[in-house]
Short mmCIF file of C-alpha atoms and ligand atoms in Angstrom, two decimals:
data_model
loop_
_atom_site.label_atom_id
_atom_site.label_comp_id
_atom_site.label_asym_id
_atom_site.label_seq_id
_atom_site.Cartn_x
_atom_site.Cartn_y
_atom_site.Cartn_z
CA MET P 17 -44.75 24.57 13.42
CA HIS P 18 -42.63 22.56 15.84
CA ARG P 19 -40.25 21.58 13.08
CA LYS P 20 -39.81 24.89 11.76
CA LEU P 21 -38.79 26.35 15.21
CA PHE P 22 -36.19 23.36 15.74
CA PHE P 23 -34.66 24.74 12.42
CA LEU P 24 -34.75 28.32 13.75
CA ILE P 25 -33.33 27.68 16.99
CA PRO P 26 -29.47 26.91 16.01
CA LEU P 27 -29.84 29.66 13.12
CA PHE P 28 -30.68 32.23 15.86
CA SER P 29 -28.06 31.13 18.28
CA LEU P 30 -25.68 31.33 15.29
CA VAL P 31 -26.47 34.72 14.29
CA LEU P 32 -26.52 35.88 18.16
CA GLN P 33 -23.06 34.09 18.51
CA THR P 34 -21.74 35.58 15.32
CA ALA P 35 -23.09 39.33 16.14
CA CYS P 36 -21.47 38.72 19.83
CA GLN P 37 -18.11 37.92 18.54
CA LYS P 38 -17.76 41.16 16.58
CA THR P 39 -18.40 43.02 19.71
CA MET P 40 -16.54 40.96 22.04
CA SER P 41 -13.07 41.93 23.57
CA GLU P 42 -10.21 39.45 23.07
CA GLU P 43 -10.32 38.75 26.79
CA GLN P 44 -14.23 37.85 26.41
CA ILE P 45 -13.70 35.74 23.48
CA ARG P 46 -11.04 33.82 24.95
CA ALA P 47 -13.15 33.33 28.27
CA ARG P 48 -16.37 32.07 26.36
CA ALA P 49 -14.04 29.86 24.26
CA MET P 50 -12.45 28.55 27.52
CA ILE P 51 -16.07 27.56 29.13
CA ILE P 52 -16.59 25.14 25.83
CA HIS P 53 -13.10 23.96 25.92
CA GLU P 54 -13.55 22.77 29.67
CA ALA P 55 -16.97 21.26 29.02
CA ALA P 56 -15.82 19.45 25.95
CA LEU P 57 -14.09 15.93 26.04
CA ILE P 58 -10.60 16.66 24.54
CA VAL P 59 -8.94 13.97 22.69
CA ASP P 60 -5.53 13.88 20.84
CA THR P 61 -5.31 10.59 18.85
CA HIS P 62 -1.30 10.88 18.38
CA CYS P 63 1.88 11.19 20.51
CA ASP P 64 5.14 9.51 20.38
CA THR P 65 6.07 10.57 24.27
CA PRO P 66 6.17 6.77 25.40
CA THR P 67 9.47 6.76 23.48
CA ARG P 68 10.72 9.29 25.80
CA LEU P 69 9.85 6.76 28.85
CA LEU P 70 12.07 4.08 27.38
CA ARG P 71 15.09 6.42 27.14
CA GLY P 72 14.49 6.60 30.79
CA ASN P 73 14.94 10.48 31.17
CA TYR P 74 11.46 11.48 31.13
CA ASP P 75 8.97 11.31 33.88
CA LEU P 76 5.09 11.74 32.73
CA GLY P 77 4.00 12.76 36.00
CA GLN P 78 6.12 15.65 36.43
CA ARG P 79 5.45 19.12 34.88
CA HIS P 80 8.09 19.99 32.52
CA GLU P 81 8.42 24.07 31.68
CA PRO P 82 7.16 24.20 27.92
CA GLY P 83 10.19 25.07 25.64
CA ALA P 84 12.97 24.26 28.14
CA PRO P 85 15.42 22.00 26.94
CA GLY P 86 14.19 18.20 27.09
CA SER P 87 10.73 19.43 28.19
CA GLY P 88 8.79 17.29 25.65
CA GLN P 89 5.32 18.34 24.54
CA ILE P 90 3.22 16.12 26.78
CA ASP P 91 3.19 15.48 30.42
CA PHE P 92 0.15 14.80 32.88
CA PRO P 93 0.35 17.97 34.56
CA ARG P 94 0.44 20.09 31.51
CA MET P 95 -2.36 17.93 29.90
CA LYS P 96 -4.72 19.12 32.78
CA GLU P 97 -3.34 22.60 32.34
CA GLY P 98 -4.14 22.49 28.46
CA GLY P 99 -7.63 20.84 29.09
CA LEU P 100 -6.54 17.47 27.32
CA ASP P 101 -8.67 14.87 28.88
CA ALA P 102 -7.44 12.04 27.01
CA GLU P 103 -4.09 11.18 24.85
CA PHE P 104 -3.48 8.13 22.55
CA PHE P 105 0.15 7.56 23.36
CA ALA P 106 1.66 5.40 20.95
CA ALA P 107 4.37 2.91 21.16
CA PHE P 108 6.64 3.50 18.14
CA LEU P 109 8.70 1.29 16.30
CA SER P 110 11.04 2.37 13.44
CA GLN P 111 11.15 0.23 10.46
CA ARG P 112 14.07 -2.28 10.32
CA ALA P 113 14.48 -5.48 8.55
CA LEU P 114 11.54 -7.99 7.75
CA THR P 115 13.88 -10.83 9.42
CA PRO P 116 13.11 -12.80 12.53
CA ASP P 117 15.74 -10.47 14.48
CA GLY P 118 14.29 -7.55 13.57
CA TYR P 119 10.54 -8.71 14.40
CA GLU P 120 11.85 -10.06 17.83
CA ASN P 121 13.48 -6.87 18.82
CA ALA P 122 10.43 -4.98 17.56
CA TRP P 123 8.36 -7.25 19.58
CA SER P 124 10.13 -6.83 22.61
CA ARG P 125 10.36 -3.39 22.51
CA CYS P 126 6.83 -2.67 21.97
CA ASN P 127 5.98 -4.55 24.90
CA GLN P 128 8.36 -2.58 26.79
CA ILE P 129 6.79 0.70 26.21
CA ILE P 130 3.59 -0.84 26.93
CA ASP P 131 4.92 -1.71 30.28
CA SER P 132 6.39 1.33 31.21
CA MET P 133 3.03 3.33 30.27
CA GLU P 134 1.14 0.77 33.00
CA VAL P 135 4.25 1.25 35.40
CA THR P 136 3.94 5.34 34.95
CA CYS P 137 -0.02 5.11 35.15
CA GLN P 138 0.06 3.02 38.36
CA ARG P 139 2.55 5.30 39.81
CA TYR P 140 0.43 8.34 39.19
CA SER P 141 -2.84 6.74 39.54
CA HIS P 142 -3.98 9.98 40.88
CA LEU P 143 -3.06 11.70 37.91
CA ALA P 144 -3.76 9.36 35.19
CA GLU P 145 -5.27 5.70 34.03
CA ILE P 146 -5.03 3.52 30.95
CA ALA P 147 -8.28 3.81 29.04
CA THR P 148 -9.76 1.45 26.60
CA THR P 149 -13.18 2.89 26.07
CA PRO P 150 -15.08 6.13 25.46
CA GLN P 151 -16.86 5.36 28.92
CA ASP P 152 -13.51 5.09 30.44
CA ALA P 153 -12.82 8.51 29.24
CA VAL P 154 -15.92 10.16 30.20
CA ARG P 155 -15.24 8.54 33.92
CA LEU P 156 -11.92 9.92 34.14
CA GLU P 157 -12.89 13.29 32.88
CA LYS P 158 -15.46 13.57 35.65
CA GLU P 159 -12.81 12.69 38.21
CA GLY P 160 -10.34 15.10 37.12
CA LYS P 161 -8.02 12.55 35.82
CA ARG P 162 -6.43 12.13 32.34
CA ALA P 163 -7.07 9.00 30.12
CA ALA P 164 -4.38 7.10 28.48
CA PHE P 165 -5.12 5.24 25.57
CA LEU P 166 -2.75 2.98 23.96
CA GLY P 167 -1.67 2.88 20.42
CA ILE P 168 1.02 1.21 18.63
CA GLU P 169 2.72 3.06 15.47
CA ASN P 170 3.74 0.74 12.91
CA GLY P 171 2.34 -3.09 12.78
CA TYR P 172 6.11 -4.28 12.60
CA PRO P 173 6.22 -5.90 16.06
CA LEU P 174 3.06 -8.30 14.79
CA ALA P 175 5.87 -9.96 12.72
CA GLU P 176 3.85 -12.82 10.55
CA ASP P 177 1.94 -13.89 13.66
CA ILE P 178 -1.41 -12.91 13.68
CA SER P 179 -2.07 -14.16 17.32
CA ARG P 180 -0.26 -11.07 18.33
CA VAL P 181 -3.36 -9.03 17.48
CA LYS P 182 -5.24 -10.49 20.15
CA HIS P 183 -2.08 -10.12 22.61
CA PHE P 184 -2.13 -6.58 22.22
CA ALA P 185 -5.79 -6.23 22.39
CA ASP P 186 -5.54 -7.88 25.66
CA ARG P 187 -2.90 -5.53 26.61
CA GLY P 188 -5.63 -2.62 25.86
CA VAL P 189 -4.26 -1.29 22.60
CA ARG P 190 -6.84 0.54 20.71
CA TYR P 191 -5.30 1.22 17.53
CA ILE P 192 -2.40 0.10 15.21
CA THR P 193 -0.86 2.19 12.50
CA LEU P 194 -0.21 -0.52 9.89
CA CYS P 195 3.17 0.70 8.73
CA HIS P 196 5.36 3.52 9.22
CA THR P 197 7.71 5.56 6.64
CA ARG P 198 8.75 2.28 4.89
CA ASN P 199 6.84 -0.68 3.54
CA ASN P 200 6.69 -3.54 6.14
CA GLN P 201 5.08 -7.48 6.09
CA ILE P 202 1.58 -5.80 6.44
CA CYS P 203 1.08 -2.91 3.58
CA ASP P 204 3.00 -0.47 1.84
CA SER P 205 3.93 3.05 3.11
CA SER P 206 3.11 6.49 1.71
CA THR P 207 6.69 7.38 1.85
CA ASP P 208 8.63 4.38 0.59
CA ASP P 209 10.66 4.35 -2.83
CA ALA P 210 8.43 1.66 -4.56
CA PRO P 211 5.43 -0.73 -3.63
CA MET P 212 6.35 -4.18 -2.36
CA HIS P 213 2.74 -5.42 -2.23
CA ASP P 214 0.77 -3.15 -4.30
CA GLY P 215 -1.29 -2.23 -1.14
CA LEU P 216 -2.00 -4.61 1.90
CA SER P 217 -0.36 -8.03 1.74
CA ASP P 218 -2.02 -11.16 2.29
CA PHE P 219 -1.16 -11.16 5.66
CA GLY P 220 -2.05 -7.42 5.80
CA ARG P 221 -5.61 -8.44 5.02
CA GLU P 222 -5.74 -10.94 7.90
CA VAL P 223 -4.32 -8.30 10.34
CA VAL P 224 -7.49 -5.76 9.28
CA LYS P 225 -9.94 -8.68 9.85
CA GLU P 226 -8.17 -9.66 13.22
CA MET P 227 -8.44 -5.90 14.25
CA ASN P 228 -11.96 -5.71 13.58
CA ARG P 229 -12.48 -8.95 15.50
CA PHE P 230 -10.69 -7.62 18.47
CA GLY P 231 -12.14 -3.90 18.42
CA ILE P 232 -8.75 -2.25 17.48
CA MET P 233 -9.12 0.73 15.35
CA VAL P 234 -7.37 0.13 12.04
CA ASP P 235 -4.94 3.31 11.64
CA VAL P 236 -4.53 4.42 8.14
CA SER P 237 -2.03 7.17 8.61
CA HIS P 238 1.51 6.52 6.73
CA ILE P 239 0.06 3.63 4.40
CA SER P 240 -0.09 4.12 0.65
CA ASP P 241 -2.94 5.43 -1.02
CA LYS P 242 -3.46 1.79 -2.54
CA SER P 243 -3.17 0.37 0.88
CA PHE P 244 -5.83 2.83 2.33
CA TYR P 245 -8.46 1.85 -0.39
CA ASP P 246 -7.66 -1.90 0.38
CA VAL P 247 -8.35 -1.64 3.81
CA LEU P 248 -11.57 0.22 3.29
CA GLU P 249 -12.56 -2.72 0.77
CA ILE P 250 -12.46 -5.33 3.49
CA THR P 251 -12.86 -3.60 7.00
CA ASN P 252 -15.89 -4.28 8.62
CA ALA P 253 -15.89 -1.05 10.93
CA PRO P 254 -14.83 2.63 10.51
CA VAL P 255 -11.23 3.49 10.32
CA LEU P 256 -8.87 6.26 11.98
CA ALA P 257 -6.28 8.34 10.45
CA SER P 258 -4.64 9.06 13.61
CA HIS P 259 -2.24 11.84 12.34
CA SER P 260 -2.70 13.03 8.56
CA SER P 261 -3.66 16.25 7.22
CA VAL P 262 -5.48 17.84 3.76
CA ARG P 263 -3.52 16.93 0.69
CA ALA P 264 -5.40 19.56 -1.18
CA ILE P 265 -3.91 22.13 1.28
CA SER P 266 -0.11 20.56 1.63
CA ASP P 267 0.70 18.22 -0.95
CA SER P 268 2.41 15.44 1.22
CA PRO P 269 1.88 11.85 0.37
CA ARG P 270 1.02 11.71 4.28
CA ASN P 271 -2.07 13.78 3.68
CA LEU P 272 -5.49 12.36 2.38
CA ASP P 273 -6.72 13.67 -0.84
CA ASP P 274 -10.45 14.74 -1.82
CA ASP P 275 -11.36 11.22 -2.82
CA MET P 276 -9.83 9.50 0.04
CA LEU P 277 -11.67 12.03 2.51
CA ARG P 278 -15.07 11.23 0.37
CA ALA P 279 -14.21 7.21 0.74
CA LEU P 280 -13.51 7.78 4.58
CA LYS P 281 -17.08 9.48 5.11
CA ALA P 282 -18.72 6.65 3.18
CA ASN P 283 -16.63 4.35 6.15
CA GLY P 284 -17.94 6.47 8.74
CA GLY P 285 -14.26 6.65 9.82
CA VAL P 286 -12.34 10.04 10.94
CA ILE P 287 -9.03 12.11 10.01
CA GLN P 288 -7.34 13.63 12.74
CA ILE P 289 -5.38 16.82 11.46
CA CYS P 290 -1.63 16.23 12.16
CA VAL P 291 0.01 19.26 13.40
CA LEU P 292 3.48 18.83 11.73
CA ASP P 293 4.52 21.94 9.92
CA SER P 294 4.97 20.22 6.59
CA TYR P 295 1.79 18.45 6.49
CA ILE P 296 -0.07 21.71 7.61
CA LYS P 297 1.25 24.18 5.15
CA SER P 298 3.54 23.98 2.00
CA ASP P 299 6.28 26.06 2.39
CA PRO P 300 8.43 25.12 -0.57
CA GLU P 301 11.54 27.42 0.03
CA ARG P 302 11.69 26.66 3.48
CA ARG P 303 11.25 22.95 2.95
CA ALA P 304 14.11 22.83 0.35
CA VAL P 305 16.70 24.54 2.90
CA ILE P 306 15.76 22.17 5.43
CA ASP P 307 16.00 19.08 3.02
CA THR P 308 19.67 20.36 1.93
CA ALA P 309 20.83 20.52 5.53
CA THR P 310 19.30 17.06 6.28
CA ASP P 311 21.03 15.68 3.38
CA SER P 312 23.98 16.80 4.43
CA LEU P 313 23.55 15.29 7.92
CA ARG P 314 23.02 12.05 6.22
CA THR P 315 26.16 12.52 4.24
CA GLU P 316 27.83 13.10 7.54
CA ARG P 317 26.45 10.55 9.60
CA GLY P 318 23.88 8.37 7.80
CA SER P 319 20.24 7.78 8.52
CA TRP P 320 18.37 7.34 11.86
CA SER P 321 18.57 3.45 11.77
CA ASP P 322 22.63 3.90 11.20
CA GLN P 323 22.48 5.21 15.03
CA LYS P 324 23.25 2.51 16.98
CA THR P 325 24.46 3.62 20.63
CA GLU P 326 22.24 6.02 22.69
CA ALA P 327 25.00 8.56 22.68
CA GLU P 328 24.97 8.52 18.28
CA GLN P 329 21.10 8.87 18.76
CA LYS P 330 21.41 11.88 21.27
CA ILE P 331 23.70 13.68 18.56
CA TYR P 332 21.81 12.85 15.73
CA ARG P 333 18.57 13.84 17.26
CA GLU P 334 19.94 17.40 18.23
CA ALA P 335 21.49 17.83 14.74
CA TYR P 336 18.14 16.75 13.16
CA TYR P 337 15.86 18.93 15.27
CA GLY P 338 18.28 21.77 15.55
CA ILE P 339 17.88 22.02 11.53
CA ARG P 340 14.21 22.58 12.11
CA GLU P 341 15.03 25.17 14.95
CA ARG P 342 16.99 27.28 12.83
CA PHE P 343 14.40 27.29 10.02
CA PRO P 344 11.14 27.50 12.05
CA SER P 345 7.89 27.08 10.60
CA THR P 346 5.67 29.62 9.12
CA ALA P 347 2.43 27.93 10.02
CA GLY P 348 -0.04 28.73 12.76
CA VAL P 349 -2.99 27.88 14.52
CA LYS P 350 -5.20 29.29 11.62
CA ASP P 351 -3.59 27.14 9.36
CA ILE P 352 -4.95 23.93 11.55
CA ALA P 353 -8.41 25.51 11.60
CA ASP P 354 -8.18 25.74 7.71
CA HIS P 355 -7.61 22.15 7.51
CA ILE P 356 -10.46 21.60 9.65
CA ASP P 357 -12.74 23.92 7.57
CA TYR P 358 -11.52 22.03 4.47
CA VAL P 359 -12.72 18.76 5.74
CA VAL P 360 -15.98 20.02 7.24
CA ASN P 361 -16.88 21.68 4.09
CA LEU P 362 -15.99 18.63 1.79
CA ILE P 363 -17.47 15.85 4.00
CA GLY P 364 -19.03 17.45 7.16
CA ILE P 365 -18.40 17.80 10.69
CA GLU P 366 -18.76 14.31 11.81
CA TYR P 367 -15.44 13.11 10.30
CA VAL P 368 -12.33 15.17 11.65
CA GLY P 369 -10.62 15.76 14.89
CA VAL P 370 -6.89 16.43 15.71
CA GLY P 371 -3.92 14.31 16.29
CA THR P 372 -0.87 16.42 16.93
CA ASP P 373 1.95 13.95 16.54
CA PHE P 374 3.90 15.76 19.64
CA ASP P 375 7.14 14.14 20.57
CA GLY P 376 7.20 12.74 17.26
CA GLY P 377 7.88 15.84 15.19
CA GLY P 378 4.68 17.78 15.68
CA GLY P 379 3.98 21.27 16.82
CA ILE P 380 4.11 24.59 14.97
CA PRO P 381 4.04 28.14 16.63
CA GLY P 382 1.10 28.81 18.51
CA PHE P 383 0.67 24.93 19.13
CA ASN P 384 3.85 23.62 20.26
CA ASP P 385 3.12 21.75 23.58
CA VAL P 386 -0.01 20.68 25.00
CA THR P 387 -0.58 24.02 27.27
CA ASP P 388 -1.49 25.08 23.61
CA PHE P 389 -4.60 23.34 23.11
CA PRO P 390 -7.11 26.32 24.03
CA ASN P 391 -5.39 28.33 21.27
CA LEU P 392 -7.30 26.04 18.64
CA THR P 393 -10.49 26.48 20.56
CA VAL P 394 -10.40 30.21 20.14
CA GLU P 395 -9.72 30.00 16.70
CA LEU P 396 -12.96 27.61 16.02
CA PHE P 397 -14.94 29.90 18.17
CA LEU P 398 -13.87 32.52 15.77
CA ARG P 399 -14.85 30.76 13.15
CA ASN P 400 -18.54 30.48 14.37
CA TYR P 401 -18.41 26.76 15.15
CA SER P 402 -20.79 25.97 17.67
CA GLU P 403 -20.32 24.41 21.07
CA GLN P 404 -21.75 21.10 19.53
CA ASP P 405 -19.58 21.02 16.71
CA ILE P 406 -16.33 22.02 18.54
CA LYS P 407 -17.12 19.08 20.76
CA LYS P 408 -17.46 16.79 18.01
CA ILE P 409 -14.17 17.99 16.50
CA TRP P 410 -11.95 17.68 20.12
CA GLY P 411 -13.24 14.36 20.91
CA GLY P 412 -16.67 13.42 19.93
CA ASN P 413 -15.91 12.15 16.39
CA VAL P 414 -12.95 9.97 17.27
CA MET P 415 -14.97 8.51 20.41
CA ARG P 416 -17.85 7.83 17.92
CA VAL P 417 -15.51 5.73 15.70
CA LEU P 418 -13.92 3.88 18.79
CA GLN P 419 -17.50 3.06 19.96
CA THR P 420 -18.51 1.66 16.70
CA VAL P 421 -15.12 -0.60 16.37
CA ILE P 422 -15.93 -2.02 19.80
CA ASP P 423 -19.64 -2.71 19.24
CA SER P 424 -18.62 -4.18 15.89
CA ALA P 425 -16.10 -6.24 17.57
CA GLU P 426 -16.92 -9.99 18.32
ZN1 LIG K 29 3.81 9.10 12.31
#
């Protein structure tokens, strides 16, 4: 009798919610969605904003007007406006040569980026603090402050020195993306020309075990499919795809296919949908135009890594993003929700979240800076996700993964 009642209550509230939404005005829908949005712990697992700090011309504690030149996509005041409680700020290292010099530069740059996050959070301690556990995030949310988790995008700065995993754990780093767009000493990348290790290298296997030991989430975004399965074979904790989407919807090697999603479920991990237009929506015609323009930029000025001076990098950045602005994305918030629906239908509600990749290429019309976060909650509400479901998507799932990783560490 009681058991039956338990089953009926959620069913009843779903019917009620659906019936209500049909008769609700747009303002009423938004108001209801905002109540859920505010009650939820909202977490974004990937942005490259710290790169801006190192350039020295960006202040995370100041509000920047969305869309204005140089405004970036995340700052503490706008996080509050958009209801974003916790952000994983990634220290991004572009892949250079696997040489002592290359390693040394990446190592010192990575530590400098973490320094700059620490300095910024100390300076604006009334707005944000460095967080390392789900409890920190919950406490800071209650205090009305932002939680700043630290991640590293690319294991390159580990060089071939396994003791550096502990060094970064001690500095508060909670995930490391094993590689970036090129193969490195740890594993093969999903976007390099040819495999170098056939998945994880021997050193990479040690790195995964060491990350397990010290409670750092293994981030499988960017790594090749073979590397992904190699990681799942040896990890003793759930993994994170901090910013990847669904390959069945948008056919990119950066996205996860159905078998990978099923394997992710078996591991207890989570995929955080990346809001980068080409990962969200295949638009072959637009892609072709952009590729042609990007190719001619490369012919003229070389690749990102050929830009040695600050001035060269600035020109290159403006040209690169200028091309993308001339041919804007046709994706929208509904497309993000489609990726979430797909994962939920395939493997369940427990394994999906959001990793924007803001300030690293992420952003689409309707979801282009952190003040747009409520738009996705409205869309999920319209699709009849319950308050509980929305809370899982917005942060509950990834916080579960982080807690499990911490608990299974030594
Ligand atoms: Zn990335």
